[in-house]
XYZ file of C-alpha atoms in Angstrom:
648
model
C 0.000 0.000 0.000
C 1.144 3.356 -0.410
C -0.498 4.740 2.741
C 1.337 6.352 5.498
C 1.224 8.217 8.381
C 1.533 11.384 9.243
C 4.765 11.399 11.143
C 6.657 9.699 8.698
C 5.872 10.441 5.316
C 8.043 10.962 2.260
C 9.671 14.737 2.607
C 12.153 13.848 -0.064
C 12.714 16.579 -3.107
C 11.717 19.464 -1.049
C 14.409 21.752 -2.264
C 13.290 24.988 -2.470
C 15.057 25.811 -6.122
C 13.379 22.658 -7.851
C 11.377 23.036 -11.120
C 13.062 27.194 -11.077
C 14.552 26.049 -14.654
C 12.640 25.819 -17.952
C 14.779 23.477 -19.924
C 13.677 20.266 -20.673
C 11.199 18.399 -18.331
C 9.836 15.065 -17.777
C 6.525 15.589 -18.648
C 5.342 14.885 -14.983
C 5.633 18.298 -13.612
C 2.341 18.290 -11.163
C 1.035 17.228 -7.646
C -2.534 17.218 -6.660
C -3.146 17.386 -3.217
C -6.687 16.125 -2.358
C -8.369 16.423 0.659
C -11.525 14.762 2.434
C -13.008 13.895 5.601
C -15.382 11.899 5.913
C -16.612 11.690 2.546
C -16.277 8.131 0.952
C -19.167 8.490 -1.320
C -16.981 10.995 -3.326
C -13.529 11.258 -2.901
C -12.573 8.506 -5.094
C -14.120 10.683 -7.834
C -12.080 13.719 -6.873
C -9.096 11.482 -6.675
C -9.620 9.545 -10.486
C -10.354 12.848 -11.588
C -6.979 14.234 -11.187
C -5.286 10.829 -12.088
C -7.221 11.302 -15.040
C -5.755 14.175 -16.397
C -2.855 11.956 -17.984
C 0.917 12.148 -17.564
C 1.457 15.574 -16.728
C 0.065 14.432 -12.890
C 3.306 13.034 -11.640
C 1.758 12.326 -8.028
C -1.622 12.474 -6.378
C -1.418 13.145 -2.859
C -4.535 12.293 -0.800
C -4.749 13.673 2.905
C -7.729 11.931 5.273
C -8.593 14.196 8.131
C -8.860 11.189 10.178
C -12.125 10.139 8.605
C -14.655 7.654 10.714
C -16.497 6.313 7.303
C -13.934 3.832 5.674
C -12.863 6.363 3.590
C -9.354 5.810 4.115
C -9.757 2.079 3.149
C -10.862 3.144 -0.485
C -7.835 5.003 -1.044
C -5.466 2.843 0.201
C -7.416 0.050 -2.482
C -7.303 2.488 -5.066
C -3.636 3.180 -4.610
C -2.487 -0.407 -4.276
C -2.900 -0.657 -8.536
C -2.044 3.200 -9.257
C 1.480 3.897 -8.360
C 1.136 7.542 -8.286
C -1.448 7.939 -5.447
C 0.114 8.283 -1.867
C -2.579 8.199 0.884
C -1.862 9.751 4.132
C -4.078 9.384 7.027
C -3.831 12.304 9.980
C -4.323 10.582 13.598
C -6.542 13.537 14.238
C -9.196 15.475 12.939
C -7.555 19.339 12.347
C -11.305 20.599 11.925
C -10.674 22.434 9.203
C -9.302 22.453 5.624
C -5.872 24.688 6.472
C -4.280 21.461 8.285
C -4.341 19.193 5.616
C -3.712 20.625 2.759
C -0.376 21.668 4.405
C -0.019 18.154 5.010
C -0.172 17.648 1.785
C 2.072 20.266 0.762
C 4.648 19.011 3.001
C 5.036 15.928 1.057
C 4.469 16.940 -2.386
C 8.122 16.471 -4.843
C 6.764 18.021 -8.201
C 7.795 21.493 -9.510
C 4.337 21.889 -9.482
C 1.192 21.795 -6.987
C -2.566 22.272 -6.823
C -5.659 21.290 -4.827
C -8.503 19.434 -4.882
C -11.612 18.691 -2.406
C -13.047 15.426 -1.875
C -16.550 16.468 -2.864
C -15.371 18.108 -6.464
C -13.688 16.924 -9.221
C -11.313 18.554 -12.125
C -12.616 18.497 -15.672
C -10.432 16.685 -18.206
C -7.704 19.037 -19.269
C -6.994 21.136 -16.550
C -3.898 20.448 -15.392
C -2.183 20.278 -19.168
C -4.101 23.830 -19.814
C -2.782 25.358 -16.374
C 0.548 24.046 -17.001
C 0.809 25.121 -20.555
C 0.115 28.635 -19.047
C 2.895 28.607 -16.273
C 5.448 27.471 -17.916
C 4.622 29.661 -21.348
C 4.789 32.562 -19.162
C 6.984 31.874 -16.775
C 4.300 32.437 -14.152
C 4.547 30.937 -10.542
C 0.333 30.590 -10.542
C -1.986 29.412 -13.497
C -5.066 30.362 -12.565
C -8.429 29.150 -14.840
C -12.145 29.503 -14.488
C -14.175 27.600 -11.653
C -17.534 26.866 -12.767
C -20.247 26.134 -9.275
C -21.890 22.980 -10.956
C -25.761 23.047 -9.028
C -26.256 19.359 -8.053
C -28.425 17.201 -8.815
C -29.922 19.998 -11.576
C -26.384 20.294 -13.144
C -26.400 23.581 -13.060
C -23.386 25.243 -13.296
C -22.896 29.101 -12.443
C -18.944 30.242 -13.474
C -16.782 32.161 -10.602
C -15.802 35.337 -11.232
C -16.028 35.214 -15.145
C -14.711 38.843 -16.061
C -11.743 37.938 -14.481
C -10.911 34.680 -16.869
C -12.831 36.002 -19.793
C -9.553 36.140 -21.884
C -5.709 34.898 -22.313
C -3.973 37.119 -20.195
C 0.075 37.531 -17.820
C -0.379 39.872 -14.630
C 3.649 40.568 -13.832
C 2.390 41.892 -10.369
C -1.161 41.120 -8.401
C -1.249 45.156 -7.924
C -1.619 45.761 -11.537
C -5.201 43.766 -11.508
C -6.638 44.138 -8.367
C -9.529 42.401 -9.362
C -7.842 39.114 -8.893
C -8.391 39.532 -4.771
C -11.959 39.124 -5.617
C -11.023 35.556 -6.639
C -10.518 34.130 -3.235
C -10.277 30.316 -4.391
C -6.948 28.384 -3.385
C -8.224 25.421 -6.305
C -8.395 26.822 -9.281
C -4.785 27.459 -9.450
C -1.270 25.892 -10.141
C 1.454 27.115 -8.238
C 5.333 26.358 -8.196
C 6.090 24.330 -5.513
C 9.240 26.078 -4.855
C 7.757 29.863 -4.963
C 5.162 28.867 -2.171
C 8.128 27.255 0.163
C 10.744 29.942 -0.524
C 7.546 32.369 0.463
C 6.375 30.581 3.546
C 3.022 30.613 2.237
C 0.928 28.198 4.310
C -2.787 27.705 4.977
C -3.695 28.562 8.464
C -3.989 25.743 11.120
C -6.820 24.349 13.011
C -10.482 25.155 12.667
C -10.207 28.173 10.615
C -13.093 28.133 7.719
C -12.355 30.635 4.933
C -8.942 29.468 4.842
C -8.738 29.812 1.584
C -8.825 33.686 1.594
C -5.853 34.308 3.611
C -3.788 31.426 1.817
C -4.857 33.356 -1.184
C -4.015 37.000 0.378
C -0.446 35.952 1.748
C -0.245 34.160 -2.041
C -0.618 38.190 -3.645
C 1.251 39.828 -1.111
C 3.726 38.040 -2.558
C 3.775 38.995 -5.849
C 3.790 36.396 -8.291
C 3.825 36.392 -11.860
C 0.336 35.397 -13.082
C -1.475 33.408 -15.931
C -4.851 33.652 -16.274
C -6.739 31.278 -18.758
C -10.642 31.055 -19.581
C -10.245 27.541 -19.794
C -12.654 25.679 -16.999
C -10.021 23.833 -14.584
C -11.901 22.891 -11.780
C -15.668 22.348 -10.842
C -17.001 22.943 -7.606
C -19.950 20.529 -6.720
C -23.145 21.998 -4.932
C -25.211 19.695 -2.718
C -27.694 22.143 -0.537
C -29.279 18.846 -0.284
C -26.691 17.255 1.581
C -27.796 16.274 5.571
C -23.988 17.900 6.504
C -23.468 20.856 4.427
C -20.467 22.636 3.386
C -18.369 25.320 5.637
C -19.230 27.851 2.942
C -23.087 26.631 2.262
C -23.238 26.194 6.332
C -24.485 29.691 7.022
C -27.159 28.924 9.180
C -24.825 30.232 12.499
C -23.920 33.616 13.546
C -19.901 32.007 13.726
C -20.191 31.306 10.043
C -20.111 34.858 10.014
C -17.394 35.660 12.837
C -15.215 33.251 10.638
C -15.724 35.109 7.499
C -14.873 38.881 8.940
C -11.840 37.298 10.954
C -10.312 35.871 7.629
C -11.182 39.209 5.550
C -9.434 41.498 8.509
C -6.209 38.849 8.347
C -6.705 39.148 4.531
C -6.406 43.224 4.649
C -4.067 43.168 6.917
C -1.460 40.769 5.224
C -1.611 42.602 2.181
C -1.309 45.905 4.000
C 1.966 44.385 5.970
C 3.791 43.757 2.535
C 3.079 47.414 1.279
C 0.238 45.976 -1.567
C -1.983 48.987 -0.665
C -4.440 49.083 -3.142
C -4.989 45.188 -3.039
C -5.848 45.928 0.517
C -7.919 48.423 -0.702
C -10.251 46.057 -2.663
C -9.859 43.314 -0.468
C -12.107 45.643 1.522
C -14.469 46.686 -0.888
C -14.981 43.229 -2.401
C -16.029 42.654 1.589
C -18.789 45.083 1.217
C -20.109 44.336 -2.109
C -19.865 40.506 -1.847
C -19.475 38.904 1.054
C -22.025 41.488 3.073
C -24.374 41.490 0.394
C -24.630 38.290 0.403
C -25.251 37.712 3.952
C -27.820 41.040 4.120
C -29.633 38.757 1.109
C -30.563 35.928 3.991
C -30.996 38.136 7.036
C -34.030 38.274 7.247
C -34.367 34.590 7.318
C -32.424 34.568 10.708
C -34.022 34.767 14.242
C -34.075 37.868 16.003
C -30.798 36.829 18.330
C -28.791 36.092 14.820
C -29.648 39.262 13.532
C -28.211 41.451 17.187
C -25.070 39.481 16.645
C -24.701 39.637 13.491
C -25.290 42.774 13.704
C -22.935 43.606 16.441
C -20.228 41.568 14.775
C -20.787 43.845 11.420
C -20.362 47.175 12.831
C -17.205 46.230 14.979
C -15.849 45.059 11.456
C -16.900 48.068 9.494
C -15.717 50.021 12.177
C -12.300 49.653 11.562
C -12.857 50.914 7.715
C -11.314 54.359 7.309
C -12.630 57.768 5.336
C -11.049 56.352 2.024
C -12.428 53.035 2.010
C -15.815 55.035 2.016
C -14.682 57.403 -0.548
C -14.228 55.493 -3.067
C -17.542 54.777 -5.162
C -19.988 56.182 -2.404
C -23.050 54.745 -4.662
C -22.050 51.491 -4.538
C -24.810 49.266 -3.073
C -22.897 47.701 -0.296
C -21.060 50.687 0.979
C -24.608 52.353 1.454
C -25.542 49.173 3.058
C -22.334 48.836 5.158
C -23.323 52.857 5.861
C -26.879 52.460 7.411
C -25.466 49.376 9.643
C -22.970 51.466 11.384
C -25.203 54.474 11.734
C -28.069 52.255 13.421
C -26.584 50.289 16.687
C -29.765 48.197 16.475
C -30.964 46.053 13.198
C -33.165 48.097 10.684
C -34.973 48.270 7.887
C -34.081 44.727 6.298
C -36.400 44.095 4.292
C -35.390 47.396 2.385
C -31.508 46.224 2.452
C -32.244 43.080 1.522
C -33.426 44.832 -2.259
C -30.545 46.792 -2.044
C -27.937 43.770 -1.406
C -29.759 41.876 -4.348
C -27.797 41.396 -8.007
C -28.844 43.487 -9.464
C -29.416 45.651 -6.486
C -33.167 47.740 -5.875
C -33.443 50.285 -3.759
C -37.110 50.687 -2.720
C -38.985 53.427 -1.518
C -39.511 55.415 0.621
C -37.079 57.863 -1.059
C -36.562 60.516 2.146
C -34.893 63.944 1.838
C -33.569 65.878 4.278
C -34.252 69.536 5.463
C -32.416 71.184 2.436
C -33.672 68.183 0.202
C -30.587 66.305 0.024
C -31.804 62.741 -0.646
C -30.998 60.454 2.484
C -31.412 56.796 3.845
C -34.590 57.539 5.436
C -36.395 59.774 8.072
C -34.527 57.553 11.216
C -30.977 57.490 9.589
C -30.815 60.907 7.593
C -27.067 60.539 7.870
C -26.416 58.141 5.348
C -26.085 60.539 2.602
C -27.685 59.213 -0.784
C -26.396 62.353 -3.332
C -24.034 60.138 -4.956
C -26.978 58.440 -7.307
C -27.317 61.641 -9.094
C -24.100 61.441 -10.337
C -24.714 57.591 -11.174
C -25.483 57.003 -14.922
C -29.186 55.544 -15.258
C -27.862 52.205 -16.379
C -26.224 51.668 -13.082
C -28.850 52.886 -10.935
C -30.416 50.441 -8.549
C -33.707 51.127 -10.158
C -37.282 49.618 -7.849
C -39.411 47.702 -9.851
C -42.848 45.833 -8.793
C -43.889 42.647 -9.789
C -47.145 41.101 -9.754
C -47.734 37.961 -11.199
C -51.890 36.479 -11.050
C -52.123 32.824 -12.581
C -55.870 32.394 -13.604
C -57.701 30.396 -15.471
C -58.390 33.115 -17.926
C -54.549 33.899 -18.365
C -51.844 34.788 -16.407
C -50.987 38.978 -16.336
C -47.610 40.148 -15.182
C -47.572 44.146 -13.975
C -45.061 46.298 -13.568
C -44.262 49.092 -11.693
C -41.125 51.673 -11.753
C -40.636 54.066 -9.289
C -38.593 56.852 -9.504
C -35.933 57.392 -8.159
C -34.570 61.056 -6.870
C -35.969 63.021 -10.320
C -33.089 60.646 -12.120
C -35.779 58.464 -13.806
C -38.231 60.934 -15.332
C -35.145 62.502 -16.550
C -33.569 59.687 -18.249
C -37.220 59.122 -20.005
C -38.256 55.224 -19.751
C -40.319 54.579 -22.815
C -40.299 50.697 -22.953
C -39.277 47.045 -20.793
C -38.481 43.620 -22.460
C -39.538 41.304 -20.604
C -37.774 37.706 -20.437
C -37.916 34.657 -17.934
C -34.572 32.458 -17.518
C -35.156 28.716 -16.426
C -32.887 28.747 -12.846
C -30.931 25.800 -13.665
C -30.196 26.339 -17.451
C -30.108 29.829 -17.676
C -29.138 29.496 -21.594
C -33.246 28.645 -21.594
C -34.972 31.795 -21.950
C -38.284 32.712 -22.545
C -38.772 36.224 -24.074
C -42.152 38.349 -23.906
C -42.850 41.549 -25.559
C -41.584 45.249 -25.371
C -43.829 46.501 -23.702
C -44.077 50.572 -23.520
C -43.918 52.030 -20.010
C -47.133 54.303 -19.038
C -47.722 57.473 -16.148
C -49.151 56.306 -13.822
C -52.006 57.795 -12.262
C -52.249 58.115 -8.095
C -51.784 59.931 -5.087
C -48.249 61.988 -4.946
C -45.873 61.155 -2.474
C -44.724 63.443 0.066
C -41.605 64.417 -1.704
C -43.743 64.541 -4.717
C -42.087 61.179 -6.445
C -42.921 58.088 -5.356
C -45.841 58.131 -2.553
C -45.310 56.222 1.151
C -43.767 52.428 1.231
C -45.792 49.618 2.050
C -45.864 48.354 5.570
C -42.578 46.580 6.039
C -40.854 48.737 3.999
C -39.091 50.716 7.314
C -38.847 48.327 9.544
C -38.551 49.328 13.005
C -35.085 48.407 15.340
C -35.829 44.310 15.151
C -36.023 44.750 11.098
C -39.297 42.612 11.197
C -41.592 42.897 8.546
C -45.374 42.077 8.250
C -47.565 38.855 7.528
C -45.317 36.746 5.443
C -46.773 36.152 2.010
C -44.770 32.876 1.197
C -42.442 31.433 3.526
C -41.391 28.370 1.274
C -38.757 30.602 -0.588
C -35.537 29.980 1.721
C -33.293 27.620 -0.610
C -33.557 29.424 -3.811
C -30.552 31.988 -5.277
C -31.161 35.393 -5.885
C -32.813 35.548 -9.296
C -29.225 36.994 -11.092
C -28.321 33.574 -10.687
C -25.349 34.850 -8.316
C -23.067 32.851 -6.126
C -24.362 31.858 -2.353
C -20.876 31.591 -0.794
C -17.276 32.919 -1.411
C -14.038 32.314 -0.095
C -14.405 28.934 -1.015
C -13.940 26.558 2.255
C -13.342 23.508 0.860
C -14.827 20.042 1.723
C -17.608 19.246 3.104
C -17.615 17.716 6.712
C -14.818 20.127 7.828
C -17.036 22.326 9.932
C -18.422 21.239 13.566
C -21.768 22.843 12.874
C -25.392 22.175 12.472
C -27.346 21.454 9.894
C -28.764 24.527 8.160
C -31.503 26.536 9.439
C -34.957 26.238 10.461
C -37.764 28.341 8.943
C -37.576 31.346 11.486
C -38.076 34.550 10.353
C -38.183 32.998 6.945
C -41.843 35.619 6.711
C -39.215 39.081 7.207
C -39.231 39.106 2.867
C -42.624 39.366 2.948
C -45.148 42.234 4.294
C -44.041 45.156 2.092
C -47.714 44.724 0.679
C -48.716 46.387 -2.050
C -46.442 49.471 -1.540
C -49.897 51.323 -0.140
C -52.109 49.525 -2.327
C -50.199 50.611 -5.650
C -49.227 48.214 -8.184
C -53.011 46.252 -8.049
C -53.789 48.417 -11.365
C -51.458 48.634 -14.369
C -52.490 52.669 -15.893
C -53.154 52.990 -19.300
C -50.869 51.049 -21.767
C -49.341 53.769 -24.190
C -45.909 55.527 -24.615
C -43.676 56.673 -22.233
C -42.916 60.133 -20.868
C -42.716 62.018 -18.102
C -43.680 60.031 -14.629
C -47.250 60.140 -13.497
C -48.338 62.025 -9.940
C -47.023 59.600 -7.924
C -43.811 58.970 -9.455
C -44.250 55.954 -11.614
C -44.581 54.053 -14.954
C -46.275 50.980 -15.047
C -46.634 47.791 -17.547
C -48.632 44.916 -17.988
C -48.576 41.600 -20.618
C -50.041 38.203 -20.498
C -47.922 35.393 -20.197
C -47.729 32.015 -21.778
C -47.107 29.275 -19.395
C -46.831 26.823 -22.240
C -43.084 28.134 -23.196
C -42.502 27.769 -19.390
C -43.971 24.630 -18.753
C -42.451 22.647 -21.975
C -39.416 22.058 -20.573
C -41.022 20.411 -17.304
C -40.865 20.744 -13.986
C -38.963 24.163 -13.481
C -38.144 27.316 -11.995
C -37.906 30.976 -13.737
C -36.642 33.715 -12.792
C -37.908 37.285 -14.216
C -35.345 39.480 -15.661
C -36.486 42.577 -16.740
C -34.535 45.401 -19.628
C -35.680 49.228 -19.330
C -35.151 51.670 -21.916
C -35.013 55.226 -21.786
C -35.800 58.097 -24.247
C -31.632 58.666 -25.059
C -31.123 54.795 -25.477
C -29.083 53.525 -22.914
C -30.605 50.170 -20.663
C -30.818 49.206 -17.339
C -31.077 45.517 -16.770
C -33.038 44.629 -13.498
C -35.041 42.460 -11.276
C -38.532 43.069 -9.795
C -39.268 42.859 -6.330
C -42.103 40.420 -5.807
C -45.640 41.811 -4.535
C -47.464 40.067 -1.748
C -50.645 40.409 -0.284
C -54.270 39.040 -0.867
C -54.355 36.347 -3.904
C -50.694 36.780 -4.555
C -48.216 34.536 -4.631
C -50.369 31.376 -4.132
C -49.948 28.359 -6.160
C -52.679 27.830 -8.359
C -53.631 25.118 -10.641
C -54.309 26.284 -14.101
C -56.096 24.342 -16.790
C -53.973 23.771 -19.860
C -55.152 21.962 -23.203
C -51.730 20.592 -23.782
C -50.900 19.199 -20.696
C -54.036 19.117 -18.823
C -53.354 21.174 -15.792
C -50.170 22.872 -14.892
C -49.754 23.745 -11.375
C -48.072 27.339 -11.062
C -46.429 28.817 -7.901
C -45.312 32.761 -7.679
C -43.172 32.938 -4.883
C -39.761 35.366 -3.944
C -36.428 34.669 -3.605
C -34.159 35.100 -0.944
C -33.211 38.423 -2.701
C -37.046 39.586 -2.578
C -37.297 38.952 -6.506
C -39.881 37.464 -7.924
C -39.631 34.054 -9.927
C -42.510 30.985 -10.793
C -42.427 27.774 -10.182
C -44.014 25.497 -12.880
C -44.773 21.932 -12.837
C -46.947 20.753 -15.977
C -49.084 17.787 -16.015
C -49.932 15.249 -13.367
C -47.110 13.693 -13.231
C -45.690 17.175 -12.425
C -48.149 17.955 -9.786
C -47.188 14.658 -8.409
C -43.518 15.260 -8.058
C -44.173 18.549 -6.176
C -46.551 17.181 -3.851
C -43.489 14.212 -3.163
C -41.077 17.412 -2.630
C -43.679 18.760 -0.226
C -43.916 15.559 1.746
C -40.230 15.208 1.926
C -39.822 18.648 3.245
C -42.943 17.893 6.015
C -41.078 14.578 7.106
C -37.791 16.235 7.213
């Protein structure tokens, strides 16, 4: 067998000059570390995966975290007829990811190294593609495109795509500081020697979000960098799975503690080795990712999760200086990371949660202050919101209602933009396309018509634009909104289709904690109602133009469910396009109406398939997007879903 302990494995070749030269190679040039606990059902998979990738794998290097589930026994099988796979076994379980992999690292003799989790695999090619790169540029890191591959759907949702759409050499990390928004350790290559001569290590112990100081101390170093758009590496989903991942595990308010402790030991290593502006936007990609994201679920928390989290958010943001503000003052999550640290109690979520949504809404009420200066709200008129009027209209985080009635008569979708600060009646919206994108094929895409944008008629608001929020809308110090109007949407992505987690954390089984959340608080989307009663009654269809008395433009089409329901049982997710008089676009989402006979599943009669059951719902983001399951047979496998859910 090739297995071995900890204590005395193989720590020959460790010479910290190997692989430096470019001359001629044997073609084995690469280790893969893989890692697992616990996890026998996959990480044979993970392992073949990278044997698979042909000669240019010189050694496969699989760590067990002590695992209790015979997982260790499969390697050692599998290893007894493939020469290159070494299996070491820890004597105890490190708790985290860090531990292991430097395990792994420790014994690894090939110019070359990269790693893989037990519960994800590496697509044929990878390693040949990333090595191709590294040694045609004479790069210490490859780095290639990680695609989040939805399981069992298939789905697959690419990480950070702008960053690998193109060939491309980075001589220093500081001359693309986007790359610290890419806070994966697996998606790389690296030189073996240029991480030992740096001393970069994962940290050790139970420390989720490893990953993204590995990766920080890996910049802060400076490397010479490939980047390919080839997909290297594909990182398997299960929110199915009885233990989930560290980074799907979000359920706990230490999920949380984890994630600001490894962004502060991010900032500060790259602010110890001078890389100021990569500090910089490690901090902003903290507010516009990683505290979006988490603002996107609050309201699905209890009300003791939401004080701590809370509390742990302003400590954090507290330590964020005037030029971390400065620096795009519109953005959505530095407005969001604004109105936490000017309220020392939880407010208004259901408001942030449209603002932390991809893309982002910011719903009314749209407050000014004294002199009119447009602010946060009444309760926080310190959070200055000027910097929108300097935003161009395709960037603004424009509020549109949804309201979606399945009858047996037809199905009507309406519309509502509000304005926002003047901006929108200036810009002039004249029309919307209207299109609905299948969640877990998002290539699938059902287009309506243009439809043109009408005044609509109402009561003004006070500030003469867009009329009082619905209750909910400010929610007082708790954040709590009214009556929930679905609570079966916890579960579902934003409708952008955007990542859940960041900072990838590896493994599953790695993290001590619970299973994932009950359904507390899972109502706190709901409650806005009908924004006062407006959005019941689409205005008069015609052109565009100047905004009606209240403030707003409204739409309203039919909509074919047979499109939707032809591919079967599915999800959709509305994306909407506005156009404006001078013909530049804003693409949005539409933040899903509740109240009486919304956003109830219905069963509509179809002469195709008979009946097609059809379920309006939001998402965790507050967008709206239908379920649709066609015939019996689809009305049967909901009602099995249901019953799994009740028993479970």
């Amino acid at each position: 067998m090739n297995a071995e302990s900890e204590t005395a494995r193989d720590t020959e070749g460790h010479a910290d000059g190997r692989g430096d030269g470019h001359g001629d190679r044997s073609p084995a040039e690469v280790a893969v570390v893989v890692i697992g606990y616990d996890d026998a059902a996959h990480v044979t998979d993970a392992v073949r995966s990278a044997l698979a990738q042909g000669p240019a794998v010189r050694e496969v290097v699989a760590v067990d975290d002590c695992s209790r589930d015979g997982s260790v026994g499969l390697l050692e099988r599998l290893s007894a007829s493939e020469p290159r796979l070494k299996v070491i076994r820890r004597r105890a379980n490190s708790g985290g990811c860090g531990t292991p992999r430097n395990t792994g690292l420790d014994a690894v003799t090939s110019p070359y190294v990269m790693f893989l989790d037990s519960d994800d695999v590496l697509p044929p090619g990878a390693v040949d593609a990333l090595l191709a790169a590294a040694e045609g540029a004479h790069a210490e890191v490859a780095s290639g495109l990680c695609v989040r591959r939805e399981l069992p759907s298939g789905r697959e949702v690419p990480w950070q795509p702008r960053l690998y759409a193109l060939h491309a050499v980075v001589p220093r990390p500081a001359q693309r500081t986007r790359l610290v928004h890419d806070t994966l350790c697996v998606n790389k290559l690296y030189r073996t020697a240029f991480l030992r001569a740096h001393g970069i290590r994962f940290p050790e112990g139970r420390f989720p979000y490893e990953d993204v100081v590995f990766t920080a101390r890996l910049l802060a170093a400076a490397p010479r960098i490939a980047l390919i758009p080839d997909r290297v590496y594909v990182w398997h989903v299960r929110r199915s799975e009885a233990r989930l991942s560290i980074s799907l595990d979000r359920s706990g308010v230490e999920n949380w503690r984890a994630r600001t402790e490894a962004c502060r030991q991010a900032y500060e290593v790259l602010l110890g080795a001078g890389q100021k502006e990569l500090a910089r936007t490690a901090r902003a990609k903290f507010l516009d990712h990683d505290l979006r994201m988490y603002v996107r679920e609050l309201g699905l928390r209890d009300a003791a999760y939401r004080r701590a989290w809370w509390e742990l958010t302003r400590a954090h943001l507290a330590e964020y200086d005037a030029d971390d503000w400065a620096r795009n003052p519109a953005a959505p999550g530095r407005l969001i990371g604004r109105v936490v640290l000017a309220s020392p109690e939880p407010c208004d979520l259901p408001r942030l949660r449209e603002l932390a949504a991809r893309p982002a809404r910011l719903y009314p009420p749209y407050a000014r202050a004294a002199d009119g200066t447009p602010v946060w709200s009444d309760a926080i008129p310190q959070v200055l919101l000027e910097p929108l009027r300097a935003r161009p209209v395709r960037a603004l985080p424009l509020a549109v209602d949804a309201e979606l009635r399945p009858g047996a008569r037809g199905t009507r979708l309406r519309l509502r933009l509000h304005e926002l600060y003047g901006r929108v009646a200036q810009a002039g919206p004249e029309t919307v396309d209207v299109e609905w994108r299948h969640r877990d094929d998002g290539d699938v895409v059902v287009r309506g018509p243009r439809l043109p944008l009408a005044p609509c008629a109402g009561v003004p608001g006070a500030d003469g634009t867009a009329g009082s929020a619905g209750p909910g809308d400010s929610a007082g110090p708790g954040g709590s909104a009214g009556p929930a109007g679905r609570g079966d949407s916890a579960g579902h992505s934003d409708s952008a289709g955007h990542s859940d987690s960041a900072g990838r954390s590896g493994s599953a089984g790695h993290s001590d904690s619970a299973g994932r959340s009950g359904s507390a608080g899972r109502g706190n989307s709901a409650g806005r109602g009908n924004s006062a009663g407006r959005g019941n009654s689409a205005g008069p269809v015609g052109h565009g133009g100047s905004a009606g008395p209240d403030g707003t433009w409204s739409a309203e089409t039919a909509v074919d469910l047979l499109p939707l329901a032809a591919p079967g049982v599915g999800t959709w997710d509305l994306r909407l396009r506005i156009r404006f008089r001078d013909g530049a676009s804003r693409d949005v989402t539409a933040h899903a109406l509740t109240g009486a006979g919304l956003l109830r599943r219905r069963a509509v009669p179809s002469a195709r398939h008979g009946v097609v059951l059809v379920q309006p719902y939001t998402t965790h983001s507050g967008a709206l997007a239908l379920r649709v399951a066609p015939g019996v047979r689809g009305v049967l496998s909901v009602a099995r879903a249901r019953l799994r859910r009740l028993l479970h």
